[in-house]
Short mmCIF file of C-alpha atoms in Angstrom, two decimals:
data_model
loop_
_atom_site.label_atom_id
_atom_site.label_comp_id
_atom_site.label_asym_id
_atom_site.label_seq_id
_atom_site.Cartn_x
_atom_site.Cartn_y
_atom_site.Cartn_z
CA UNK A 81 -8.46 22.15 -22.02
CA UNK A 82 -11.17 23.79 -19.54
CA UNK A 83 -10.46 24.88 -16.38
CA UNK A 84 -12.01 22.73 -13.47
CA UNK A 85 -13.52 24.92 -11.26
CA UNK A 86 -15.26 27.57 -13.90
CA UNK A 87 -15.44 25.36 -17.50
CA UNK A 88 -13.65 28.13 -19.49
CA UNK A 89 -11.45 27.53 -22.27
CA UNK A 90 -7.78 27.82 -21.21
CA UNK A 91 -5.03 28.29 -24.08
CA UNK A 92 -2.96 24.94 -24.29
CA UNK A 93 0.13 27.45 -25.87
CA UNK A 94 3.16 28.44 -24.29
CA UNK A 95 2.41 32.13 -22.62
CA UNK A 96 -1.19 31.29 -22.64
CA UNK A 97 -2.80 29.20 -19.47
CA UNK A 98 -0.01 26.37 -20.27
CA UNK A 99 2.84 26.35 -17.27
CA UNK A 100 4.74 23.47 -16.90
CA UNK A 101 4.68 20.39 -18.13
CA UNK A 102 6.91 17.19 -16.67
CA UNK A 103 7.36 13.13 -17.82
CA UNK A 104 8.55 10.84 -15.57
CA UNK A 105 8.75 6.67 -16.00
CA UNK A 106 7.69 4.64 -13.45
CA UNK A 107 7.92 0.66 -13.70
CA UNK A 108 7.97 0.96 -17.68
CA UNK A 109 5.04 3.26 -17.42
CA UNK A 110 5.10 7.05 -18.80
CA UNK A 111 3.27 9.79 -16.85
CA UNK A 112 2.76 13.09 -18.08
CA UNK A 113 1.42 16.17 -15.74
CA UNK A 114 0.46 19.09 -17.32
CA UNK A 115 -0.51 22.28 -15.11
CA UNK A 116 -2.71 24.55 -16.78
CA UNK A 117 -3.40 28.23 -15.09
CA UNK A 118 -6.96 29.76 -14.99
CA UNK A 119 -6.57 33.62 -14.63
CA UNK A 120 -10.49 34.09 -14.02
CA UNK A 121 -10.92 31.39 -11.38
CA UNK A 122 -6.95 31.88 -9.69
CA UNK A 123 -6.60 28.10 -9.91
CA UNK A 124 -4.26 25.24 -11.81
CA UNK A 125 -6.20 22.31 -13.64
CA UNK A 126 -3.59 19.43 -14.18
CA UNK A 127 -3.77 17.17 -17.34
CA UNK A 128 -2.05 13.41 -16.31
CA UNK A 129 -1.27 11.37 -19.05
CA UNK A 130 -0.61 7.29 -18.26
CA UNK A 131 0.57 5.70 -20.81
CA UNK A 132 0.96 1.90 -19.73
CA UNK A 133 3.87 -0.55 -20.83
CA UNK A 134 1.03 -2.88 -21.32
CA UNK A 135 -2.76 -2.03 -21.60
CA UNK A 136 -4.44 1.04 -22.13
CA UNK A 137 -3.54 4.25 -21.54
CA UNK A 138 -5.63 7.06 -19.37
CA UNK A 139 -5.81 10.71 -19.58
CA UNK A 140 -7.54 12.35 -16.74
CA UNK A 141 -8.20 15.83 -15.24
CA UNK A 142 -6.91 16.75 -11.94
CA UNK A 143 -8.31 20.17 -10.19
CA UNK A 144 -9.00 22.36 -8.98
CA UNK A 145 -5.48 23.01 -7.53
CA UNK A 146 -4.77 25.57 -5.32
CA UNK A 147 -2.68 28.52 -6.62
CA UNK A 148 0.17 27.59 -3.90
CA UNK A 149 -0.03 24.29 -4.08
CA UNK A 150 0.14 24.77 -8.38
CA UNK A 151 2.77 27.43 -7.81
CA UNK A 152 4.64 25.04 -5.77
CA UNK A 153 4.90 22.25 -8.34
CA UNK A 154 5.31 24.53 -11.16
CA UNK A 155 8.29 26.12 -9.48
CA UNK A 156 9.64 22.42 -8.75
CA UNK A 157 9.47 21.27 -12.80
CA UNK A 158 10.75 24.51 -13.63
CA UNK A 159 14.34 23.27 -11.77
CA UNK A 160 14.92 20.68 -13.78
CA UNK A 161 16.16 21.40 -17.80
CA UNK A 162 14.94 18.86 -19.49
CA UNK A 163 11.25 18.27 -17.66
CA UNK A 164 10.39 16.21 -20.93
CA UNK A 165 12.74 13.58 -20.37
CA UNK A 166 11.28 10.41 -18.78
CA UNK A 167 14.36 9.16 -17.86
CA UNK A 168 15.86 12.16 -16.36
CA UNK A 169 16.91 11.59 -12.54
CA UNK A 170 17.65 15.36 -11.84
CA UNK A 171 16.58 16.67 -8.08
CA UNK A 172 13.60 17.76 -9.33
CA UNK A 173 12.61 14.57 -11.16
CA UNK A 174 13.12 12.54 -7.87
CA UNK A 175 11.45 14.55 -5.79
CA UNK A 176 8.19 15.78 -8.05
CA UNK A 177 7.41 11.73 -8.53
CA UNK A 178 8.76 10.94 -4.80
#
């Protein structure tokens, strides 16, 4: 992963750049966010992962985020205890994917 404001090389590991990930299904599709933090630049880069009930999935880059506005989101998947679960319907699940 690269950071999209500056290009550099941000550690995918836990403790690293890595701060929250979250998986929510929507009609029968799976999406994936993945914020990413860039110490150098002070901004989030978000990985999205769409993987479609039918058809071809999509992996895209999101960013540059705002540090408040990553903050923000981070906090939000950091409420719920199981941020991996697609299926979960926890506070924080409802209102991250509205």
């Amino acid at each position: 992963m690269e950071c999209s404001k500056c290009g550099k090389a941000l550690d995918a590991k836990e403790g690293g750049a890595w701060r929250a990930a979250i998986s929510g299904s929507v009609l029968g599709d799976e999406i994936s966010d993945i914020y990413y933090f860039c110490e150098s630049c002070g901004v989030y880069t978000m990985l999205v992962c769409y993987e479609t009930f039918l058809g071809e999935d999509e992996i895209s880059i999101r960013g540059p985020i705002s540090k408040e506005e990553g903050d923000e989101q981070v906090e939000l998947i950091r409420q719920c205890s199981t941020p991996w679960d697609k299926s979960c319907r926890c506070a924080a699940h409802v209102a991250y994917f509205r």
